[in-house]
PDB file of C-alpha atoms in Angstrom:
ATOM      1  CA  MET A   1      12.538  23.008  10.200  1.00  0.00           C
ATOM      2  CA  THR A   2      10.651  23.114   7.364  1.00  0.00           C
ATOM      3  CA  ASP A   3      12.559  22.734   4.211  1.00  0.00           C
ATOM      4  CA  SER A   4      12.922  26.362   2.208  1.00  0.00           C
ATOM      5  CA  PRO A   5       9.338  26.865  -0.009  1.00  0.00           C
ATOM      6  CA  PRO A   6      10.166  28.028  -3.423  1.00  0.00           C
ATOM      7  CA  SER A   7      10.939  31.269  -4.325  1.00  0.00           C
ATOM      8  CA  GLY A   8       7.887  33.938  -5.200  1.00  0.00           C
ATOM      9  CA  ASP A   9       5.390  31.227  -3.402  1.00  0.00           C
ATOM     10  CA  ALA A  10       3.687  34.054  -1.132  1.00  0.00           C
ATOM     11  CA  ARG A  11       1.964  31.608  -0.112  1.00  0.00           C
ATOM     12  CA  ALA A  12       3.847  28.912   0.407  1.00  0.00           C
ATOM     13  CA  VAL A  13       6.241  31.223   2.944  1.00  0.00           C
ATOM     14  CA  GLN A  14       3.538  31.634   5.224  1.00  0.00           C
ATOM     15  CA  LEU A  15       2.872  27.459   5.188  1.00  0.00           C
ATOM     16  CA  GLY A  16       6.647  27.216   5.840  1.00  0.00           C
ATOM     17  CA  GLU A  17       6.207  30.247   8.161  1.00  0.00           C
ATOM     18  CA  ARG A  18       2.887  29.119  10.147  1.00  0.00           C
ATOM     19  CA  LEU A  19       4.427  25.153  10.270  1.00  0.00           C
ATOM     20  CA  ASP A  20       7.503  25.837  12.095  1.00  0.00           C
ATOM     21  CA  ALA A  21       5.801  27.970  14.437  1.00  0.00           C
ATOM     22  CA  VAL A  22       3.799  24.855  15.492  1.00  0.00           C
ATOM     23  CA  ARG A  23       6.448  22.334  15.050  1.00  0.00           C
ATOM     24  CA  GLN A  24       8.194  24.402  17.857  1.00  0.00           C
ATOM     25  CA  ARG A  25       4.651  24.702  19.953  1.00  0.00           C
ATOM     26  CA  ILE A  26       5.040  20.920  19.831  1.00  0.00           C
ATOM     27  CA  ALA A  27       8.501  19.879  20.721  1.00  0.00           C
ATOM     28  CA  ARG A  28       7.944  22.695  24.033  1.00  0.00           C
ATOM     29  CA  ALA A  29       5.406  20.891  24.270  1.00  0.00           C
ATOM     30  CA  ALA A  30       6.898  17.522  24.451  1.00  0.00           C
ATOM     31  CA  ALA A  31       9.742  18.553  26.303  1.00  0.00           C
ATOM     32  CA  ALA A  32       7.642  20.034  29.238  1.00  0.00           C
ATOM     33  CA  ALA A  33       5.945  16.224  29.072  1.00  0.00           C
ATOM     34  CA  GLY A  34       9.313  14.794  29.439  1.00  0.00           C
ATOM     35  CA  ARG A  35       8.470  12.823  25.607  1.00  0.00           C
ATOM     36  CA  GLU A  36      11.553  14.642  23.639  1.00  0.00           C
ATOM     37  CA  GLU A  37      11.600  11.072  22.802  1.00  0.00           C
ATOM     38  CA  ASN A  38       8.256   9.976  21.585  1.00  0.00           C
ATOM     39  CA  PRO A  39       6.098  13.466  20.526  1.00  0.00           C
ATOM     40  CA  PRO A  40       3.208  13.053  18.362  1.00  0.00           C
ATOM     41  CA  ARG A  41       2.088  12.747  15.385  1.00  0.00           C
ATOM     42  CA  LEU A  42       1.223  15.806  13.198  1.00  0.00           C
ATOM     43  CA  ILE A  43      -1.890  15.479  10.783  1.00  0.00           C
ATOM     44  CA  VAL A  44      -2.950  18.438   8.946  1.00  0.00           C
ATOM     45  CA  ILE A  45      -6.241  18.918   8.672  1.00  0.00           C
ATOM     46  CA  SER A  46      -6.907  20.182   5.778  1.00  0.00           C
ATOM     47  CA  LYS A  47     -10.486  20.922   4.662  1.00  0.00           C
ATOM     48  CA  PHE A  48     -11.510  23.823   2.623  1.00  0.00           C
ATOM     49  CA  HIS A  49      -8.779  24.543   2.099  1.00  0.00           C
ATOM     50  CA  PRO A  50      -7.168  23.755  -1.610  1.00  0.00           C
ATOM     51  CA  ALA A  51      -5.436  20.599  -3.121  1.00  0.00           C
ATOM     52  CA  GLU A  52      -2.645  23.305  -3.748  1.00  0.00           C
ATOM     53  CA  ASP A  53      -1.877  24.218  -0.046  1.00  0.00           C
ATOM     54  CA  VAL A  54      -1.487  20.582   0.340  1.00  0.00           C
ATOM     55  CA  ARG A  55       0.706  20.411  -2.101  1.00  0.00           C
ATOM     56  CA  ARG A  56       2.681  22.651  -0.548  1.00  0.00           C
ATOM     57  CA  LEU A  57       2.402  21.650   2.656  1.00  0.00           C
ATOM     58  CA  ALA A  58       3.371  18.184   1.323  1.00  0.00           C
ATOM     59  CA  ALA A  59       6.717  19.940  -0.054  1.00  0.00           C
ATOM     60  CA  LEU A  60       7.843  21.176   3.464  1.00  0.00           C
ATOM     61  CA  GLY A  61       7.564  17.611   4.768  1.00  0.00           C
ATOM     62  CA  VAL A  62       3.881  17.090   6.059  1.00  0.00           C
ATOM     63  CA  ARG A  63       2.362  13.637   4.956  1.00  0.00           C
ATOM     64  CA  ASP A  64      -0.781  13.231   7.290  1.00  0.00           C
ATOM     65  CA  PHE A  65      -3.829  14.899   5.942  1.00  0.00           C
ATOM     66  CA  GLY A  66      -7.319  15.193   7.728  1.00  0.00           C
ATOM     67  CA  GLU A  67     -10.628  15.687   5.884  1.00  0.00           C
ATOM     68  CA  ASN A  68     -13.563  15.642   7.371  1.00  0.00           C
ATOM     69  CA  ARG A  69     -16.027  15.380   4.224  1.00  0.00           C
ATOM     70  CA  ASP A  70     -15.785  12.921   2.204  1.00  0.00           C
ATOM     71  CA  GLN A  71     -16.451  13.780  -1.452  1.00  0.00           C
ATOM     72  CA  GLU A  72     -13.695  17.024  -1.133  1.00  0.00           C
ATOM     73  CA  ALA A  73     -11.321  14.636   1.076  1.00  0.00           C
ATOM     74  CA  ALA A  74     -11.805  11.914  -2.457  1.00  0.00           C
ATOM     75  CA  ALA A  75     -11.532  14.765  -4.999  1.00  0.00           C
ATOM     76  CA  LYS A  76      -8.734  15.628  -2.653  1.00  0.00           C
ATOM     77  CA  ALA A  77      -6.424  11.949  -2.427  1.00  0.00           C
ATOM     78  CA  GLU A  78      -7.157  11.876  -6.163  1.00  0.00           C
ATOM     79  CA  GLU A  79      -5.909  15.038  -7.586  1.00  0.00           C
ATOM     80  CA  LEU A  80      -2.289  14.657  -5.440  1.00  0.00           C
ATOM     81  CA  GLU A  81      -2.466   9.664  -5.679  1.00  0.00           C
ATOM     82  CA  ALA A  82       1.222  10.212  -6.205  1.00  0.00           C
ATOM     83  CA  LEU A  83       2.384  12.666  -3.839  1.00  0.00           C
ATOM     84  CA  GLU A  84       1.439   9.362  -1.588  1.00  0.00           C
ATOM     85  CA  LEU A  85       0.593  11.338   1.483  1.00  0.00           C
ATOM     86  CA  THR A  86      -1.637   9.763   4.602  1.00  0.00           C
ATOM     87  CA  TRP A  87      -5.478  10.486   4.707  1.00  0.00           C
ATOM     88  CA  HIS A  88      -7.379  10.401   7.852  1.00  0.00           C
ATOM     89  CA  PHE A  89     -10.611  11.130   7.866  1.00  0.00           C
ATOM     90  CA  VAL A  90     -11.836  12.639  11.359  1.00  0.00           C
ATOM     91  CA  GLY A  91     -15.624  13.915  10.495  1.00  0.00           C
ATOM     92  CA  GLN A  92     -18.491  12.900  11.069  1.00  0.00           C
ATOM     93  CA  LEU A  93     -19.329   9.678   9.228  1.00  0.00           C
ATOM     94  CA  GLN A  94     -22.519   8.486   7.789  1.00  0.00           C
ATOM     95  CA  SER A  95     -22.124   4.560   7.613  1.00  0.00           C
ATOM     96  CA  LYS A  96     -23.009   4.425   3.885  1.00  0.00           C
ATOM     97  CA  LYS A  97     -19.946   6.678   2.976  1.00  0.00           C
ATOM     98  CA  SER A  98     -18.096   3.800   3.949  1.00  0.00           C
ATOM     99  CA  LYS A  99     -17.588   2.628   0.975  1.00  0.00           C
ATOM    100  CA  THR A 100     -15.550   5.784  -0.517  1.00  0.00           C
ATOM    101  CA  VAL A 101     -14.002   6.575   3.016  1.00  0.00           C
ATOM    102  CA  VAL A 102     -11.642   2.741   2.490  1.00  0.00           C
ATOM    103  CA  ARG A 103     -10.254   4.370  -1.658  1.00  0.00           C
ATOM    104  CA  TYR A 104      -7.599   6.678   0.653  1.00  0.00           C
ATOM    105  CA  ALA A 105      -7.968   6.504   3.940  1.00  0.00           C
ATOM    106  CA  SER A 106      -5.733   4.825   6.237  1.00  0.00           C
ATOM    107  CA  ALA A 107      -7.385   5.973   9.323  1.00  0.00           C
ATOM    108  CA  VAL A 108     -10.640   6.832  10.313  1.00  0.00           C
ATOM    109  CA  HIS A 109     -10.954   8.688  13.602  1.00  0.00           C
ATOM    110  CA  SER A 110     -14.690   8.907  14.372  1.00  0.00           C
ATOM    111  CA  VAL A 111     -16.274   5.469  15.030  1.00  0.00           C
ATOM    112  CA  ASP A 112     -18.472   5.657  17.135  1.00  0.00           C
ATOM    113  CA  ARG A 113     -21.476   3.207  17.106  1.00  0.00           C
ATOM    114  CA  SER A 114     -21.920  -0.422  16.036  1.00  0.00           C
ATOM    115  CA  GLN A 115     -23.456  -0.311  12.882  1.00  0.00           C
ATOM    116  CA  LEU A 116     -20.120   2.122  11.397  1.00  0.00           C
ATOM    117  CA  VAL A 117     -18.246  -0.851  12.329  1.00  0.00           C
ATOM    118  CA  THR A 118     -20.544  -2.942  10.594  1.00  0.00           C
ATOM    119  CA  ALA A 119     -20.165  -0.954   6.805  1.00  0.00           C
ATOM    120  CA  LEU A 120     -16.789  -0.761   7.095  1.00  0.00           C
ATOM    121  CA  GLU A 121     -15.811  -4.271   7.988  1.00  0.00           C
ATOM    122  CA  ARG A 122     -18.159  -5.169   4.910  1.00  0.00           C
ATOM    123  CA  ALA A 123     -16.454  -2.147   2.945  1.00  0.00           C
ATOM    124  CA  MET A 124     -12.593  -3.400   3.812  1.00  0.00           C
ATOM    125  CA  ALA A 125     -13.423  -6.594   2.367  1.00  0.00           C
ATOM    126  CA  ALA A 126     -14.671  -5.585  -1.378  1.00  0.00           C
ATOM    127  CA  GLN A 127     -11.681  -2.904  -0.885  1.00  0.00           C
ATOM    128  CA  GLN A 128      -8.976  -5.191   0.263  1.00  0.00           C
ATOM    129  CA  GLU A 129     -10.058  -8.105  -1.856  1.00  0.00           C
ATOM    130  CA  LEU A 130     -10.102  -5.498  -5.051  1.00  0.00           C
ATOM    131  CA  THR A 131      -6.236  -3.645  -4.129  1.00  0.00           C
ATOM    132  CA  GLY A 132      -4.842  -5.780  -1.872  1.00  0.00           C
ATOM    133  CA  ARG A 133      -5.159  -2.673   0.633  1.00  0.00           C
ATOM    134  CA  GLY A 134      -3.729  -2.798   4.516  1.00  0.00           C
ATOM    135  CA  ASP A 135      -5.551  -2.427   7.460  1.00  0.00           C
ATOM    136  CA  LEU A 136      -7.656   0.409   8.078  1.00  0.00           C
ATOM    137  CA  ASP A 137      -6.762   2.165  11.571  1.00  0.00           C
ATOM    138  CA  CYS A 138      -9.595   2.845  13.149  1.00  0.00           C
ATOM    139  CA  PHE A 139     -10.026   4.947  16.478  1.00  0.00           C
ATOM    140  CA  ILE A 140     -13.512   5.083  18.552  1.00  0.00           C
ATOM    141  CA  GLN A 141     -14.465   8.376  19.536  1.00  0.00           C
ATOM    142  CA  VAL A 142     -15.281   9.510  22.855  1.00  0.00           C
ATOM    143  CA  SER A 143     -17.696  11.760  23.596  1.00  0.00           C
ATOM    144  CA  LEU A 144     -16.147  13.941  26.857  1.00  0.00           C
ATOM    145  CA  ASP A 145     -19.089  16.572  27.659  1.00  0.00           C
ATOM    146  CA  ASP A 146     -22.100  14.805  30.082  1.00  0.00           C
ATOM    147  CA  ASP A 147     -24.999  14.844  27.917  1.00  0.00           C
ATOM    148  CA  ALA A 148     -22.388  11.913  25.525  1.00  0.00           C
ATOM    149  CA  GLY A 149     -22.448  13.651  21.488  1.00  0.00           C
ATOM    150  CA  ALA A 150     -24.439  16.129  21.665  1.00  0.00           C
ATOM    151  CA  HIS A 151     -22.453  18.440  20.697  1.00  0.00           C
ATOM    152  CA  ARG A 152     -18.940  17.061  19.393  1.00  0.00           C
ATOM    153  CA  GLY A 153     -19.666  14.072  18.721  1.00  0.00           C
ATOM    154  CA  GLY A 154     -18.951  10.227  20.234  1.00  0.00           C
ATOM    155  CA  ALA A 155     -19.814   6.794  21.913  1.00  0.00           C
ATOM    156  CA  ALA A 156     -20.662   7.427  25.939  1.00  0.00           C
ATOM    157  CA  PRO A 157     -17.379   6.118  27.341  1.00  0.00           C
ATOM    158  CA  ALA A 158     -19.180   3.509  28.612  1.00  0.00           C
ATOM    159  CA  GLU A 159     -19.663   2.629  25.279  1.00  0.00           C
ATOM    160  CA  VAL A 160     -16.260   2.125  24.300  1.00  0.00           C
ATOM    161  CA  PRO A 161     -15.108  -1.589  25.844  1.00  0.00           C
ATOM    162  CA  LYS A 162     -18.027  -3.241  23.110  1.00  0.00           C
ATOM    163  CA  LEU A 163     -17.344  -0.644  20.195  1.00  0.00           C
ATOM    164  CA  ALA A 164     -13.415  -2.653  20.921  1.00  0.00           C
ATOM    165  CA  GLU A 165     -14.518  -5.137  21.103  1.00  0.00           C
ATOM    166  CA  GLN A 166     -16.275  -5.245  17.650  1.00  0.00           C
ATOM    167  CA  LEU A 167     -13.195  -3.784  16.422  1.00  0.00           C
ATOM    168  CA  GLU A 168     -10.576  -6.356  17.968  1.00  0.00           C
ATOM    169  CA  ALA A 169     -13.324  -8.634  16.056  1.00  0.00           C
ATOM    170  CA  ALA A 170     -13.551  -7.440  12.627  1.00  0.00           C
ATOM    171  CA  ASP A 171     -11.409  -8.094  10.471  1.00  0.00           C
ATOM    172  CA  GLY A 172      -9.994  -5.464   7.830  1.00  0.00           C
ATOM    173  CA  LEU A 173     -10.282  -2.780  10.798  1.00  0.00           C
ATOM    174  CA  ARG A 174      -7.252  -2.727  13.311  1.00  0.00           C
ATOM    175  CA  LEU A 175      -8.223  -0.941  16.683  1.00  0.00           C
ATOM    176  CA  ALA A 176      -6.268   2.144  17.451  1.00  0.00           C
ATOM    177  CA  GLY A 177      -6.853   3.664  20.155  1.00  0.00           C
ATOM    178  CA  VAL A 178      -9.562   6.645  20.879  1.00  0.00           C
ATOM    179  CA  MET A 179     -10.367   9.846  19.635  1.00  0.00           C
ATOM    180  CA  ALA A 180     -11.928  12.600  21.561  1.00  0.00           C
ATOM    181  CA  VAL A 181     -12.394  16.500  21.005  1.00  0.00           C
ATOM    182  CA  ALA A 182     -12.512  19.204  24.429  1.00  0.00           C
ATOM    183  CA  PRO A 183     -15.967  20.340  25.072  1.00  0.00           C
ATOM    184  CA  LEU A 184     -17.033  23.571  24.005  1.00  0.00           C
ATOM    185  CA  GLY A 185     -15.512  25.820  26.967  1.00  0.00           C
ATOM    186  CA  ALA A 186     -14.303  23.188  28.976  1.00  0.00           C
ATOM    187  CA  ASP A 187     -10.751  23.038  30.564  1.00  0.00           C
ATOM    188  CA  PRO A 188      -9.002  21.311  27.787  1.00  0.00           C
ATOM    189  CA  ASP A 189      -6.684  20.023  30.506  1.00  0.00           C
ATOM    190  CA  ARG A 190      -9.512  17.169  32.385  1.00  0.00           C
ATOM    191  CA  ALA A 191     -11.209  16.941  29.455  1.00  0.00           C
ATOM    192  CA  PHE A 192      -7.419  15.192  28.264  1.00  0.00           C
ATOM    193  CA  GLU A 193      -7.053  13.927  31.294  1.00  0.00           C
ATOM    194  CA  LYS A 194     -10.441  12.014  30.610  1.00  0.00           C
ATOM    195  CA  LEU A 195      -9.643  10.801  28.096  1.00  0.00           C
ATOM    196  CA  LEU A 196      -6.164   9.323  29.172  1.00  0.00           C
ATOM    197  CA  GLY A 197      -8.362   7.751  31.772  1.00  0.00           C
ATOM    198  CA  ILE A 198     -10.610   5.770  29.198  1.00  0.00           C
ATOM    199  CA  SER A 199      -7.671   4.565  26.824  1.00  0.00           C
ATOM    200  CA  THR A 200      -5.855   3.172  29.795  1.00  0.00           C
ATOM    201  CA  GLY A 201      -8.271   1.402  30.115  1.00  0.00           C
ATOM    202  CA  LEU A 202      -9.459   0.408  26.819  1.00  0.00           C
ATOM    203  CA  GLN A 203      -5.495  -1.045  27.106  1.00  0.00           C
ATOM    204  CA  ARG A 204      -5.717  -2.888  29.782  1.00  0.00           C
ATOM    205  CA  ASN A 205      -8.309  -5.350  28.008  1.00  0.00           C
ATOM    206  CA  PHE A 206      -6.845  -4.507  24.779  1.00  0.00           C
ATOM    207  CA  PRO A 207      -2.757  -3.959  24.981  1.00  0.00           C
ATOM    208  CA  GLY A 208      -2.609  -2.362  21.291  1.00  0.00           C
ATOM    209  CA  ALA A 209      -4.911  -0.136  21.612  1.00  0.00           C
ATOM    210  CA  THR A 210      -2.333   2.733  23.135  1.00  0.00           C
ATOM    211  CA  GLU A 211      -2.925   5.560  20.557  1.00  0.00           C
ATOM    212  CA  ILE A 212      -4.980   8.713  21.374  1.00  0.00           C
ATOM    213  CA  SER A 213      -6.419  11.542  18.483  1.00  0.00           C
ATOM    214  CA  ALA A 214      -6.625  14.553  20.941  1.00  0.00           C
ATOM    215  CA  GLY A 215      -6.207  17.936  21.000  1.00  0.00           C
ATOM    216  CA  MET A 216      -6.564  20.957  18.091  1.00  0.00           C
ATOM    217  CA  SER A 217      -4.739  24.635  17.421  1.00  0.00           C
ATOM    218  CA  GLN A 218      -6.474  26.129  20.639  1.00  0.00           C
ATOM    219  CA  ASP A 219      -5.330  23.300  22.897  1.00  0.00           C
ATOM    220  CA  LEU A 220      -2.251  21.154  21.423  1.00  0.00           C
ATOM    221  CA  GLU A 221       0.047  21.874  24.688  1.00  0.00           C
ATOM    222  CA  ALA A 222      -2.657  20.089  26.804  1.00  0.00           C
ATOM    223  CA  ALA A 223      -3.489  16.337  24.610  1.00  0.00           C
ATOM    224  CA  VAL A 224       0.434  16.675  24.928  1.00  0.00           C
ATOM    225  CA  ARG A 225       0.542  16.702  28.409  1.00  0.00           C
ATOM    226  CA  PHE A 226      -1.678  14.418  28.683  1.00  0.00           C
ATOM    227  CA  GLY A 227      -0.521  11.547  26.127  1.00  0.00           C
ATOM    228  CA  ALA A 228      -2.110  12.265  23.145  1.00  0.00           C
ATOM    229  CA  THR A 229      -0.465  10.375  20.236  1.00  0.00           C
ATOM    230  CA  HIS A 230      -1.639  12.534  16.988  1.00  0.00           C
ATOM    231  CA  LEU A 231      -2.610  15.946  17.371  1.00  0.00           C
ATOM    232  CA  ARG A 232      -5.039  17.484  14.492  1.00  0.00           C
ATOM    233  CA  ILE A 233      -4.319  21.120  13.494  1.00  0.00           C
ATOM    234  CA  GLY A 234      -5.707  22.942  11.313  1.00  0.00           C
ATOM    235  CA  SER A 235      -6.673  26.651  11.157  1.00  0.00           C
ATOM    236  CA  ASP A 236      -3.240  27.974  12.757  1.00  0.00           C
ATOM    237  CA  ILE A 237      -1.113  26.410  10.333  1.00  0.00           C
ATOM    238  CA  LEU A 238      -3.205  27.341   7.399  1.00  0.00           C
ATOM    239  CA  GLY A 239      -4.925  30.196   8.856  1.00  0.00           C
ATOM    240  CA  SER A 240      -8.325  31.016   8.117  1.00  0.00           C
ATOM    241  CA  ARG A 241     -11.061  28.734   6.277  1.00  0.00           C
ATOM    242  CA  PRO A 242     -11.232  30.034   2.659  1.00  0.00           C
ATOM    243  CA  ALA A 243     -14.258  32.169   1.252  1.00  0.00           C
ATOM    244  CA  VAL A 244     -17.009  30.161   0.081  1.00  0.00           C
ATOM    245  CA  ARG A 245     -17.225  31.885  -3.752  1.00  0.00           C
TER     246      ARG A 245
END
């Protein structure tokens, strides 16, 4: 259960109820998969929602937040710096944005090409010299679409070993594992079973790359069944994105 939200804050009460419901789903899924002792880590995807909602969720015990737009993420991270949250960048990342992403992100879940690895390594070298920050966790985003990357982004499965080698050799970067989004309209069980197979193959040569970032609001149970270590949940906690003003 979450901590009690501040009295009189209807939005905090709503977020608390939604967060409890998602945590209960995760607990049931972990129990069904025999993973009670090793449940996945919840990342709340806060994109398009105000920093105040992040603050409310932090008061309810959430420490991990995900964003997919650098400008929005950087602003929230700066505003909420005192809360010492862990920020995950989960969207498609332009190489030129690497310099700003490494200022706040603990992890990038969308490493999908060699040029981005090079840019992140260069940016981390400068940032670590400036601040002494820890290494950046990097997930290789894998396309599970047959036409690799056409819909949800990511590298083709055949490209994963080469990217892993590059990440493993890069200073300031840590090869965490793999990430994927189930293809639109696909059976999530089949998609995440495929991702688990890719992860297992990766670990044969890179034993430390044990993490799997998979599962969103609509398919978290399937992701847990197939070994997800990180779940990226947005709408089931925060609701629909606010109307643009």
